[in-house]
mmCIF file of C-alpha atoms in Angstrom:
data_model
loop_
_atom_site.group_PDB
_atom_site.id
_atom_site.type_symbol
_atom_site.label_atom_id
_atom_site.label_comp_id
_atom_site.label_asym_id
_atom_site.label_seq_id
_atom_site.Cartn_x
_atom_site.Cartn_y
_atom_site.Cartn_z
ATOM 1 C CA UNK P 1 0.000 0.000 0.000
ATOM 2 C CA UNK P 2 1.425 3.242 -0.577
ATOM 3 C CA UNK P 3 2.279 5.829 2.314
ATOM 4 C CA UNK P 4 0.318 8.670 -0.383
ATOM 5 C CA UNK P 5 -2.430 6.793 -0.877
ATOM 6 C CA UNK P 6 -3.482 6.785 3.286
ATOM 7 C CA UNK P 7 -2.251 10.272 4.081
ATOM 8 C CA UNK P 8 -4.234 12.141 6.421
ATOM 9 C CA UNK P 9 -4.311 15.752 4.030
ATOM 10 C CA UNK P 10 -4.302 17.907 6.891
ATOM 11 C CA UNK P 11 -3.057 16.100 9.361
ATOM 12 C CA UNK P 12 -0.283 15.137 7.165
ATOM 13 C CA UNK P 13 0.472 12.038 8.617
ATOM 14 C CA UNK P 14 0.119 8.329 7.638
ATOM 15 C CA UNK P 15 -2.982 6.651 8.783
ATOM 16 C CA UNK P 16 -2.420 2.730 10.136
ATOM 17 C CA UNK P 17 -5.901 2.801 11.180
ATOM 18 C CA UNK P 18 -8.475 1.750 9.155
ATOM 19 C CA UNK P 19 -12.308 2.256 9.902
ATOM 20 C CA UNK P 20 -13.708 -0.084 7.092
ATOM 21 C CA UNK P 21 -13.960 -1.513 3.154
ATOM 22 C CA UNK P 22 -16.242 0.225 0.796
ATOM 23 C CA UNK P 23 -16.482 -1.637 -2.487
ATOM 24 C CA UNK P 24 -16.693 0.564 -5.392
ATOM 25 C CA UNK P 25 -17.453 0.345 -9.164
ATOM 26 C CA UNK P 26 -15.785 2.944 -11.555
ATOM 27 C CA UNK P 27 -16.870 2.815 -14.841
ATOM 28 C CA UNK P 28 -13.793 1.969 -17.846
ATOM 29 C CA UNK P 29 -13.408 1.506 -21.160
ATOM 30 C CA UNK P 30 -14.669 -1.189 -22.921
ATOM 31 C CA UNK P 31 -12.554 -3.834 -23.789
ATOM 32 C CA UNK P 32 -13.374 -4.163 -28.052
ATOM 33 C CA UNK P 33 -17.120 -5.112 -27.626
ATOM 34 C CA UNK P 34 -17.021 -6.320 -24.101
ATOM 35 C CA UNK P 35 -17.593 -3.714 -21.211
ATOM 36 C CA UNK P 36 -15.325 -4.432 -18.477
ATOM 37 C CA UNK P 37 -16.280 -4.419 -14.975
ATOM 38 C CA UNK P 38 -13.977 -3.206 -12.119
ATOM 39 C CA UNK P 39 -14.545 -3.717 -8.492
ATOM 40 C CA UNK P 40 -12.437 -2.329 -6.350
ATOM 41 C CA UNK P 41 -12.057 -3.014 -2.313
ATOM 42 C CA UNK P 42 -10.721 0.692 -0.622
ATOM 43 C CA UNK P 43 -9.724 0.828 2.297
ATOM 44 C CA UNK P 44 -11.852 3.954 4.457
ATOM 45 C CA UNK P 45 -8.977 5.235 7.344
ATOM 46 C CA UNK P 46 -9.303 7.235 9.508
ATOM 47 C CA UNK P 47 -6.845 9.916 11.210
ATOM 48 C CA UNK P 48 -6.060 9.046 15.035
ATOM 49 C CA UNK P 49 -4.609 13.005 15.673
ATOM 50 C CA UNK P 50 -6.685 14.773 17.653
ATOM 51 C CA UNK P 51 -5.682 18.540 15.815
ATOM 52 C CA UNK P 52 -7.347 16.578 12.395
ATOM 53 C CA UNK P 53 -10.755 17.566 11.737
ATOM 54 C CA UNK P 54 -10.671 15.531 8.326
ATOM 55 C CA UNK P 55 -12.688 12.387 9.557
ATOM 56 C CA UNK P 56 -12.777 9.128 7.508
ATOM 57 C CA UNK P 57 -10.763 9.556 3.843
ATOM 58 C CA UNK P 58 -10.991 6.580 1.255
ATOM 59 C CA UNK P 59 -8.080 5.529 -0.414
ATOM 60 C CA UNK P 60 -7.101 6.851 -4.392
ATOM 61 C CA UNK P 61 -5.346 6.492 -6.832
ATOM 62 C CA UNK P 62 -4.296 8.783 -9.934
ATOM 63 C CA UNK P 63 -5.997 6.395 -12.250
ATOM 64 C CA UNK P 64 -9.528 6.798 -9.894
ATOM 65 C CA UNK P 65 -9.324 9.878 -7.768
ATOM 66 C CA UNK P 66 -11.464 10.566 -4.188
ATOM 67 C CA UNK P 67 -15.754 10.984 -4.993
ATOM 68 C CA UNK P 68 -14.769 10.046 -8.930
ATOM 69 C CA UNK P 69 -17.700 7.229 -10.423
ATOM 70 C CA UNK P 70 -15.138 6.778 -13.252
ATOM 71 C CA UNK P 71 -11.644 5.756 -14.475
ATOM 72 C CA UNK P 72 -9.264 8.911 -15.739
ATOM 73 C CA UNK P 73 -8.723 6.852 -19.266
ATOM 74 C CA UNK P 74 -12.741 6.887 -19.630
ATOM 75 C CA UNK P 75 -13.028 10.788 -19.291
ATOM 76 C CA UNK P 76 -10.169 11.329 -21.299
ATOM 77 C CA UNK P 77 -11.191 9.228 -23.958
ATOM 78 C CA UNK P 78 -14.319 11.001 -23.661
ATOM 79 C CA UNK P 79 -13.439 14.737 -23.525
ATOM 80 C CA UNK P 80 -11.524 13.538 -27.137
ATOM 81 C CA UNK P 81 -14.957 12.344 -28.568
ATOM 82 C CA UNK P 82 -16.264 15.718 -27.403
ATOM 83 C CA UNK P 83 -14.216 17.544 -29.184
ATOM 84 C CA UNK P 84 -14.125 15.597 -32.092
ATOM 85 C CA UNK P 85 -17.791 15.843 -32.391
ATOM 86 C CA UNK P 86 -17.831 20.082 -31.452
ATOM 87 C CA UNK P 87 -14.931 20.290 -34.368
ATOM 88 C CA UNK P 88 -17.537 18.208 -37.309
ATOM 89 C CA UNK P 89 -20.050 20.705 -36.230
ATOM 90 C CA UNK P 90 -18.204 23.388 -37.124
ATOM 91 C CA UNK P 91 -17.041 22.757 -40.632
ATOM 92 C CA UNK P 92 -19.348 23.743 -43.159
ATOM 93 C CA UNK P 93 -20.999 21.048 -46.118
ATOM 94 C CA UNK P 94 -18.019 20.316 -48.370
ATOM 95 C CA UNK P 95 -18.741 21.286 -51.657
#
């Protein structure tokens, strides 16, 4: 487990107390035709200091950061077919 990953933000220490599992399912890309399901098994800690006023804080990662439903790949690939579509708007009929 990485040290970042259970950091108490403002606290700024590393939490070796965890409160519970929450089970979570961010959506991905599909895999050719197939949609791929992830589950993934956080880890909820919780900071021991008494000055931190944070509370519980679930694990993340780069790939799925905190209160995000769905993978960083996902949006990107999304924001691309966004702007793909916005740029075939604005072009004119050839011809």
């Amino acid at each position: 487990m990485s040290r970042r990953r259970r950091r108490a933000r403002r606290a700024g220490v590393v939490s070796i107390s965890v409160k519970e599992y929450a089970v979570t399912s961010p959506k991905d890309l599909p895999y050719g035709e197939d949609r791929i399901m992830v589950r993934w098994n956080k880890i909820r800690w919780r900071c021991r200091e008494d000055y931190c006023k944070l509370g519980p804080f679930t694990e993340a990662i780069t790939q799925v950061p905190a209160r995000v439903r769905s993978t960083l790949r996902l949006r990107r690939q999304m924001a691309k077919a966004i702007g793909d579509a916005a740029r075939s708007v604005g072009r004119g009929r050839p011809g």
